[in-house]
Coordinates of N, CA and C in Angstrom, one line a residue:
X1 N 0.8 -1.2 0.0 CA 0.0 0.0 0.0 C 0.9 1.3 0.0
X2 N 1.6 1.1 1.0 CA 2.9 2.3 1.0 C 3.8 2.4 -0.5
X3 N 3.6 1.4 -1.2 CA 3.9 1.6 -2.4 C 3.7 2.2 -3.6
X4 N 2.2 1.8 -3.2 CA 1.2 2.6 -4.2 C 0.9 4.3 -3.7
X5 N 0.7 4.0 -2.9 CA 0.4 5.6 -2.3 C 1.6 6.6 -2.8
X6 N 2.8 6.1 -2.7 CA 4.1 6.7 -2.7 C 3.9 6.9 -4.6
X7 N 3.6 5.8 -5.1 CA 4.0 6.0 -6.7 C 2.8 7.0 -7.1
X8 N 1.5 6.9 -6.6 CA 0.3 7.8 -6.7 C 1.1 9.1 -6.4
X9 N 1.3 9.5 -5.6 CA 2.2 10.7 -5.0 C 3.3 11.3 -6.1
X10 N 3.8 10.3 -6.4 CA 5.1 10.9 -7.4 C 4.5 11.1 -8.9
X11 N 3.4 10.5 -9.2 CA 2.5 10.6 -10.8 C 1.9 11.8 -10.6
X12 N 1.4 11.9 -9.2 CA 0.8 13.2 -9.2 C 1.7 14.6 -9.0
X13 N 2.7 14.5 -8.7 CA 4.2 15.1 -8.6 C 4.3 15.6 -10.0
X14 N 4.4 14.2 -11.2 CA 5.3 14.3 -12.0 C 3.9 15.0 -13.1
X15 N 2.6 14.9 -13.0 CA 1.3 15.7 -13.8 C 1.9 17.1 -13.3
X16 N 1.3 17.5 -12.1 CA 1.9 18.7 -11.6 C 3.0 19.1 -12.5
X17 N 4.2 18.5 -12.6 CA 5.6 19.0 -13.0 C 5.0 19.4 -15.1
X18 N 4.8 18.8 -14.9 CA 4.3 18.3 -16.8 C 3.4 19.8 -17.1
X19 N 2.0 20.1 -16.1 CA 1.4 21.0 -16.4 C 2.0 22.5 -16.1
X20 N 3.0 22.8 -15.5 CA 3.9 23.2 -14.9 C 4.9 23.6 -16.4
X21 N 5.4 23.1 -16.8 CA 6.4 22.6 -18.1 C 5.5 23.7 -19.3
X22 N 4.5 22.7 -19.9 CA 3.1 22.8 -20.4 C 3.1 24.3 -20.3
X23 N 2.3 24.8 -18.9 CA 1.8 26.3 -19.3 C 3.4 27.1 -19.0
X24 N 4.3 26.9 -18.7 CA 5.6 27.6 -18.8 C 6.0 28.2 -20.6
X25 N 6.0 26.7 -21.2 CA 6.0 26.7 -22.8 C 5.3 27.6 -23.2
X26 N 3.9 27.6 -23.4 CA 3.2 28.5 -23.5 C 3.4 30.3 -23.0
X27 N 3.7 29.8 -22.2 CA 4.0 31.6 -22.1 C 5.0 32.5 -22.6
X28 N 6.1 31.4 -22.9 CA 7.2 31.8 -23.2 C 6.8 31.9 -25.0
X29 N 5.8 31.1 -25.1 CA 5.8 31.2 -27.1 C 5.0 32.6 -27.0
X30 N 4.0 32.8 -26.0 CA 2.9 34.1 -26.2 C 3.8 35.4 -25.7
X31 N 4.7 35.2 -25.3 CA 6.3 36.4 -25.0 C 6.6 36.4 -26.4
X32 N 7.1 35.3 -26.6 CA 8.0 35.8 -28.2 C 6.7 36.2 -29.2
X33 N 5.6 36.3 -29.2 CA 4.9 36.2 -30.6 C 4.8 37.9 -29.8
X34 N 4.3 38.1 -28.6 CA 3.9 39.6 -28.3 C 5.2 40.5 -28.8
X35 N 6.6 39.9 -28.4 CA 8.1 40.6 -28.6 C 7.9 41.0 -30.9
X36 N 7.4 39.7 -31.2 CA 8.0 39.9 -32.6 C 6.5 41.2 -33.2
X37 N 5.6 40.9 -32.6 CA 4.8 42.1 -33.0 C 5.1 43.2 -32.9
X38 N 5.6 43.5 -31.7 CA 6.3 44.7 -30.9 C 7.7 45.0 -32.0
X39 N 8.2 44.4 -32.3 CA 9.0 45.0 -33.4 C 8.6 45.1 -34.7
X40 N 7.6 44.6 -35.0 CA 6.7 45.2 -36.7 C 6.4 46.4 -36.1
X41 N 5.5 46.8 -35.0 CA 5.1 48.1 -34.8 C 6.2 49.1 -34.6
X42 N 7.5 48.3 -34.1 CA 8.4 49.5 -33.8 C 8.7 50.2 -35.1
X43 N 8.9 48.6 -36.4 CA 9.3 49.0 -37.7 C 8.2 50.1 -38.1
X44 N 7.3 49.7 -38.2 CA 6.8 50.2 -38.7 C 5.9 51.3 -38.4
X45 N 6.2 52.2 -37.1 CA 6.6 53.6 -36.5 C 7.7 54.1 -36.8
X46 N 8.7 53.2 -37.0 CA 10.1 54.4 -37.7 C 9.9 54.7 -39.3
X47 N 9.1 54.0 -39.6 CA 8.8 54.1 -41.6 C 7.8 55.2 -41.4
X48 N 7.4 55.1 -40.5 CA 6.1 56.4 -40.5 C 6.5 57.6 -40.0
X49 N 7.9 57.5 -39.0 CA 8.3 58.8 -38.6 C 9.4 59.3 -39.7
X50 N 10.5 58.2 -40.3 CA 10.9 59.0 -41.5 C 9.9 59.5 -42.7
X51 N 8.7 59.0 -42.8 CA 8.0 59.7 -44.1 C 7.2 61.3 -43.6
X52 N 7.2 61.5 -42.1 CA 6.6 62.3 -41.8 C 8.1 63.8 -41.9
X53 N 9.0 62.9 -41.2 CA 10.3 64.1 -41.8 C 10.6 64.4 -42.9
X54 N 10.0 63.4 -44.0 CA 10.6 64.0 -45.5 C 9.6 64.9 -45.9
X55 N 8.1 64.2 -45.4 CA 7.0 65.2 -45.6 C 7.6 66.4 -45.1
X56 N 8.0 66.9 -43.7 CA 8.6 68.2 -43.5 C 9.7 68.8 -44.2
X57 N 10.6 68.1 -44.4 CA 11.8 68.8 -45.1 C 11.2 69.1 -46.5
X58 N 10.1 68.6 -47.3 CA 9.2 69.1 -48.0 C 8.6 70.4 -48.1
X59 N 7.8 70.5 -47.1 CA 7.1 71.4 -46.9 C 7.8 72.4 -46.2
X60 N 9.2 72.4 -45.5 CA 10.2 73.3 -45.5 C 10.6 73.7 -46.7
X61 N 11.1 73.1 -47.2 CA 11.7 73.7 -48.9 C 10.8 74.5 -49.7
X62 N 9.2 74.0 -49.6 CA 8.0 75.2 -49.9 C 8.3 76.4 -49.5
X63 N 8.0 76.3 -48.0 CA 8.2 77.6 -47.3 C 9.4 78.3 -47.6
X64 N 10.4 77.5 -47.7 CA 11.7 79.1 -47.8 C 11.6 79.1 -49.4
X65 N 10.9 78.8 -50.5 CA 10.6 79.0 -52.0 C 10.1 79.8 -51.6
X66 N 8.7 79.9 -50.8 CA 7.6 81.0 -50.7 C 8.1 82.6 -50.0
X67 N 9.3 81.8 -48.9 CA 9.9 83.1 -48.8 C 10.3 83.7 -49.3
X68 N 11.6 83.5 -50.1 CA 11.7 83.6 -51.4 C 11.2 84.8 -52.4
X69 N 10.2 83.6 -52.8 CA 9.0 84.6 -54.1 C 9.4 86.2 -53.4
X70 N 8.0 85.7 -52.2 CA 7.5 87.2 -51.4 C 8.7 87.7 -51.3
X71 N 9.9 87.8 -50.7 CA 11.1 88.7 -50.5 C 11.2 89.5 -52.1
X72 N 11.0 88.9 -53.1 CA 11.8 89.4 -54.2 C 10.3 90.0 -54.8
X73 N 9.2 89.4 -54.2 CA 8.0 90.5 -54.9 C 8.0 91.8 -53.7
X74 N 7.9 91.7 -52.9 CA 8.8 93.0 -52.3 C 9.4 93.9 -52.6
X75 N 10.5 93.5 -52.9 CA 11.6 94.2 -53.2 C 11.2 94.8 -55.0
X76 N 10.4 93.9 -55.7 CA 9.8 94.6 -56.4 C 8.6 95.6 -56.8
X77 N 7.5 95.4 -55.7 CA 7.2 96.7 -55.4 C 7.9 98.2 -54.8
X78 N 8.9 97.4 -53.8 CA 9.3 98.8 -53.4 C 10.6 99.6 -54.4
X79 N 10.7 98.3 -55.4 CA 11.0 99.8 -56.3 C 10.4 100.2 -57.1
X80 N 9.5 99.7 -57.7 CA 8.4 100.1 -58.4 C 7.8 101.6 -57.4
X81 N 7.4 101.4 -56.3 CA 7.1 102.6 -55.6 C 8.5 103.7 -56.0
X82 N 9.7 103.3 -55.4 CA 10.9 104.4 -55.9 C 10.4 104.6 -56.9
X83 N 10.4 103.7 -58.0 CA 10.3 104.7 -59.4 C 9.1 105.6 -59.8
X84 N 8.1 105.4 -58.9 CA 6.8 106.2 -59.1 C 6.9 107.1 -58.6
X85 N 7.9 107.3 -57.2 CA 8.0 108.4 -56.8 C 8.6 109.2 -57.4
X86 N 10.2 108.8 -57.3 CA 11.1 109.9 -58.5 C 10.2 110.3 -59.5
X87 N 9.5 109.5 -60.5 CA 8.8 110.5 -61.6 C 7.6 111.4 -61.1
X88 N 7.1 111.5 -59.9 CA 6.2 112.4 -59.3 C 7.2 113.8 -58.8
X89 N 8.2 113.3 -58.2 CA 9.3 114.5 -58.1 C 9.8 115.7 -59.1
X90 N 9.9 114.2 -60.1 CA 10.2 115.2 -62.2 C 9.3 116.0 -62.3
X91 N 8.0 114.9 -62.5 CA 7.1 116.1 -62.5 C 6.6 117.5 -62.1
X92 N 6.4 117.3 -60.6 CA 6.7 118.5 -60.4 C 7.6 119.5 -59.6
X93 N 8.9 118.6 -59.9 CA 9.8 119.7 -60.6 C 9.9 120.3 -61.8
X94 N 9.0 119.8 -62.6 CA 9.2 120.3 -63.7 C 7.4 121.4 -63.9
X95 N 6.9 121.0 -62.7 CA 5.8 121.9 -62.8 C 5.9 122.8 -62.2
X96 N 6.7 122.9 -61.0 CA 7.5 124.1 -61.0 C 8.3 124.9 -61.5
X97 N 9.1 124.6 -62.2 CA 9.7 125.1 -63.2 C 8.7 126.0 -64.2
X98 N 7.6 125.5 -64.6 CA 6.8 126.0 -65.6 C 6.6 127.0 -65.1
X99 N 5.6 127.0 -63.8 CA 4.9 128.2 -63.1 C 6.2 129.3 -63.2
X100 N 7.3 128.8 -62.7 CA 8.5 130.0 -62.1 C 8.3 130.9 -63.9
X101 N 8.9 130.0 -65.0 CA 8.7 130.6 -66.3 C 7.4 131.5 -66.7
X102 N 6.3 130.9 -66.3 CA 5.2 131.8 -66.2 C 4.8 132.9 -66.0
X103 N 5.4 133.1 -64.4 CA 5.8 134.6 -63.2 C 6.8 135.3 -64.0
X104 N 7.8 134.9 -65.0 CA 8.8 135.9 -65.0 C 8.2 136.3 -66.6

């Protein structure tokens, strides 16, 4: 009886050990499948963070174009204004001129 009891004891030992084994396996495969997802996502956040910086260095290179333009349409109005002024000066300096010829 002491025999049986004792070998019952160690079957039940060695289930225990087995199920033990069993869900250890398992967790360690549901680690590595969580781990290899976790690096597609990592991949595939760094493909998304480089396309968002070329998007920006993009849309940087717009912006200093646009600065750009506007600087030099600027600078082309304000000579456009110089030249409209100097010929408002000609003018009337030169409409002065007339009147003075007039008076004398």
């Amino acid at each position: 009886q002491a025999n049986e009891d004792m070998k019952a004891s160690l079957d039940s030992a060695f289930k225990k050990l087995h199920e033990h084994e069993v869900s250890r396996e398992e967790i360690i495969a549901s680690n590595n499948s969580l781990v290899i997802q976790l690096r597609k996502d990592l991949a595939g956040s760094e493909a998304e963070t480089e396309s968002l910086k070329s998007s920006l260095r993009g849309l940087k290179g717009e912006l200093d174009d646009k600065k750009h333009e506007t600087s030099l349409q600027q600078r082309q109005v304000s000579l456009q204004l110089e030249m409209s002024s100097r010929q408002h000066d000609e003018r009337l300096q030169e409409a002065e001129r007339r009147c003075q010829r007039l008076e004398e």
